[in-house]
Short mmCIF file of C-alpha atoms in Angstrom, two decimals:
data_model
loop_
_atom_site.label_atom_id
_atom_site.label_comp_id
_atom_site.label_asym_id
_atom_site.label_seq_id
_atom_site.Cartn_x
_atom_site.Cartn_y
_atom_site.Cartn_z
CA MET A 288 20.02 -27.54 -23.62
CA ASP A 289 21.64 -28.05 -27.00
CA SER A 290 24.88 -26.81 -27.68
CA GLN A 291 24.02 -22.74 -28.55
CA ASP A 292 21.95 -22.58 -25.32
CA GLU A 293 25.31 -23.75 -23.54
CA GLU A 294 27.08 -21.23 -25.13
CA THR A 295 24.98 -18.20 -25.13
CA PHE A 296 24.93 -18.62 -21.39
CA ARG A 297 28.89 -19.10 -20.91
CA ALA A 298 28.86 -15.82 -22.50
CA PHE A 299 26.31 -14.01 -20.30
CA VAL A 300 28.18 -15.66 -17.25
CA THR A 301 31.59 -14.42 -18.40
CA ALA A 302 30.23 -11.10 -19.36
CA ARG A 303 28.05 -10.54 -16.27
CA TRP A 304 29.81 -12.22 -13.43
CA GLN A 305 32.00 -9.37 -11.93
CA ALA A 306 28.75 -7.21 -12.16
CA LEU A 307 26.44 -9.71 -9.72
CA VAL A 308 29.43 -10.32 -7.66
CA ARG A 309 29.26 -6.82 -6.88
CA VAL A 310 25.44 -6.75 -6.42
CA ALA A 311 25.87 -9.72 -4.41
CA PHE A 312 28.47 -8.10 -1.88
CA LEU A 313 26.61 -5.17 -1.45
CA LEU A 314 23.19 -6.86 -0.56
CA VAL A 315 25.60 -9.40 2.00
CA GLY A 316 28.52 -7.88 2.62
CA ASP A 317 30.64 -10.86 2.31
CA HIS A 318 32.87 -11.38 -0.62
CA GLY A 319 32.83 -15.00 -0.19
CA TYR A 320 29.52 -15.52 -0.04
CA ALA A 321 28.59 -12.81 -2.39
CA GLU A 322 30.54 -15.50 -4.58
CA ASP A 323 28.38 -18.56 -3.16
CA LEU A 324 24.86 -16.55 -3.98
CA VAL A 325 26.01 -15.24 -7.79
CA GLN A 326 26.96 -19.04 -8.25
CA THR A 327 23.52 -20.50 -6.76
CA ALA A 328 21.67 -17.56 -8.66
CA LEU A 329 23.27 -18.71 -12.23
CA ALA A 330 22.55 -22.56 -11.44
CA ARG A 331 19.02 -21.87 -10.96
CA THR A 332 19.07 -19.59 -13.97
CA HIS A 333 20.62 -22.52 -16.17
CA ARG A 334 17.90 -24.55 -15.51
CA HIS A 335 15.67 -22.07 -17.33
CA TRP A 336 18.13 -20.57 -19.72
CA ARG A 337 15.95 -20.99 -22.92
CA ARG A 338 12.86 -19.72 -21.58
CA ILE A 339 14.39 -16.62 -19.71
CA GLU A 340 16.97 -16.13 -22.95
CA ARG A 341 14.06 -15.93 -25.06
CA LYS A 342 12.46 -13.39 -22.96
CA ASP A 343 15.56 -11.04 -23.15
CA ALA A 344 15.80 -10.70 -19.75
CA PRO A 345 18.32 -12.81 -18.02
CA GLU A 346 20.33 -10.40 -16.25
CA VAL A 347 17.25 -9.04 -14.55
CA TYR A 348 16.27 -12.56 -13.93
CA VAL A 349 19.74 -13.33 -12.02
CA ARG A 350 19.09 -10.32 -10.15
CA ARG A 351 15.92 -10.90 -9.03
CA VAL A 352 17.23 -14.54 -7.71
CA LEU A 353 20.43 -12.81 -5.95
CA ILE A 354 17.63 -10.57 -4.03
CA ASN A 355 15.61 -13.68 -2.98
CA LEU A 356 18.53 -15.53 -1.53
CA ALA A 357 20.26 -12.33 -0.47
CA ASN A 358 16.91 -11.80 1.63
CA SER A 359 16.50 -15.55 2.83
CA HIS A 360 20.30 -14.86 4.24
CA TRP A 361 19.52 -11.88 6.27
CA ARG A 362 16.39 -13.80 7.35
CA ARG A 363 18.17 -16.74 8.56
CA ARG A 364 21.19 -14.37 10.21
CA LEU A 365 18.12 -12.73 12.27
CA ARG A 366 16.52 -15.70 13.35
CA LEU A 367 19.87 -16.71 14.62
CA ARG A 368 20.35 -12.90 16.20
CA GLU A 369 23.65 -12.56 14.63
CA VAL A 370 24.80 -9.26 14.32
CA PHE A 371 26.88 -7.78 10.99
CA ALA A 372 30.13 -6.13 10.99
CA THR A 373 32.50 -5.24 8.29
CA PRO A 374 35.56 -8.10 8.36
CA GLU A 375 38.70 -6.31 9.79
CA ARG A 376 41.34 -4.85 8.02
CA ALA A 377 44.67 -6.34 8.15
CA ALA A 378 46.29 -3.03 8.34
CA ALA A 379 44.62 0.51 8.61
CA ASP A 380 44.28 2.09 5.58
CA PRO A 381 45.65 6.29 6.03
CA THR A 382 43.33 7.22 3.24
CA LEU A 383 40.19 9.30 4.10
CA ALA A 384 38.06 7.68 0.73
CA HIS A 385 38.90 4.37 1.99
CA ASP A 386 37.40 5.37 6.15
CA GLN A 387 34.66 7.26 4.48
CA ARG A 388 33.62 4.17 2.34
CA ASP A 389 34.14 2.07 5.36
CA GLU A 390 31.64 4.50 7.38
CA LEU A 391 29.45 4.17 4.59
CA TRP A 392 29.25 0.58 4.37
CA THR A 393 28.65 0.01 8.06
CA ALA A 394 25.70 2.45 7.96
CA LEU A 395 24.53 0.74 4.65
CA SER A 396 24.68 -2.60 6.59
CA THR A 397 22.23 -1.40 9.23
CA LEU A 398 19.70 -0.91 6.64
CA PRO A 399 16.52 -3.81 6.76
CA PRO A 400 17.17 -6.14 3.45
CA ARG A 401 14.61 -4.56 1.43
CA THR A 402 16.01 -1.02 1.79
CA ARG A 403 19.49 -2.06 1.29
CA ALA A 404 18.24 -3.39 -2.06
CA VAL A 405 16.62 -0.46 -3.54
CA LEU A 406 19.62 1.78 -2.86
CA VAL A 407 22.03 -0.56 -4.24
CA LEU A 408 20.00 -1.30 -7.23
CA ARG A 409 19.39 2.39 -7.50
CA TYR A 410 22.41 4.30 -6.64
CA PHE A 411 25.22 1.18 -7.22
CA GLU A 412 23.52 -0.56 -10.30
CA ASP A 413 22.06 2.78 -11.76
CA LEU A 414 18.51 1.13 -12.29
CA THR A 415 15.51 2.98 -12.66
CA GLU A 416 12.63 2.98 -10.23
CA ALA A 417 10.28 1.18 -12.48
CA GLN A 418 13.47 -1.50 -13.09
CA ILE A 419 13.82 -1.92 -9.32
CA ALA A 420 9.89 -2.06 -8.54
CA ASP A 421 10.11 -4.98 -11.43
CA ALA A 422 12.86 -6.86 -9.46
CA LEU A 423 11.55 -6.70 -6.07
CA GLY A 424 7.67 -7.51 -7.40
CA CYS A 425 6.55 -3.91 -5.76
CA SER A 426 5.42 -0.96 -6.87
CA VAL A 427 7.06 2.37 -7.80
CA GLY A 428 5.81 4.48 -5.23
CA THR A 429 6.79 1.39 -2.70
CA VAL A 430 10.34 2.15 -4.40
CA LYS A 431 10.49 5.96 -4.14
CA SER A 432 9.42 5.56 -0.61
CA THR A 433 11.66 2.89 0.60
CA ALA A 434 14.49 4.86 -1.34
CA SER A 435 13.60 7.88 0.61
CA ARG A 436 13.72 6.59 4.36
CA GLY A 437 16.92 4.42 3.27
CA LEU A 438 18.68 8.04 2.65
CA ALA A 439 17.34 9.84 5.36
CA ARG A 440 18.22 6.93 7.60
CA LEU A 441 21.66 6.75 6.35
CA ARG A 442 21.75 10.54 6.50
CA GLU A 443 21.29 10.71 10.21
CA THR A 444 23.82 7.48 10.82
CA TYR A 445 26.44 8.33 8.34
CA ALA A 446 28.27 11.70 8.66
CA PRO A 447 31.09 11.92 7.05
CA ALA A 448 33.52 14.41 8.75
CA LEU A 449 33.96 17.45 6.09
CA PRO A 450 36.86 20.11 6.07
CA GLU A 451 36.27 23.53 7.72
CA VAL A 452 36.56 25.71 5.61
CA ASN A 453 36.27 29.75 6.29
CA GLY A 454 37.04 30.08 9.75
CA GLY A 455 35.41 26.76 10.88
CA VAL A 456 32.12 26.98 8.62
CA SER A 457 32.10 23.58 7.02
CA ALA A 458 31.69 23.01 3.32
#
């Protein structure tokens, strides 16, 4: 790789690091492991940077590598029969929003890896169904049905406490 390629790769990493770590965290649920996944994905991307950059698709490529690495992570965990748990908080946070986010994360962590990937890419990364289908190597219909089933399952398992208004009728 020549110096021009190195410089564009460095600029890409600097610009997209936080977003990539966020996606990886949402996929695996562990910040430290998410950073490791991003580093591994970027190392794999670095080897093919010239080809990837020419296609104007470096973020799509890195995101796909992240999804593949996260799926491998979940397959290994399932093989070992580990149960996913969110990290314990040092002190309880009294805010309702924080508690609801924890509940949502717990519910999201119970979903299968592919379903979680679809929901993360659609609702946290705001990708279109076509972009998600490209990233996951499946059809748009599969993305739609997976998202629908995943949202239905989240609705079943995640029910945040709604404030009572009008004499006990919830909003």
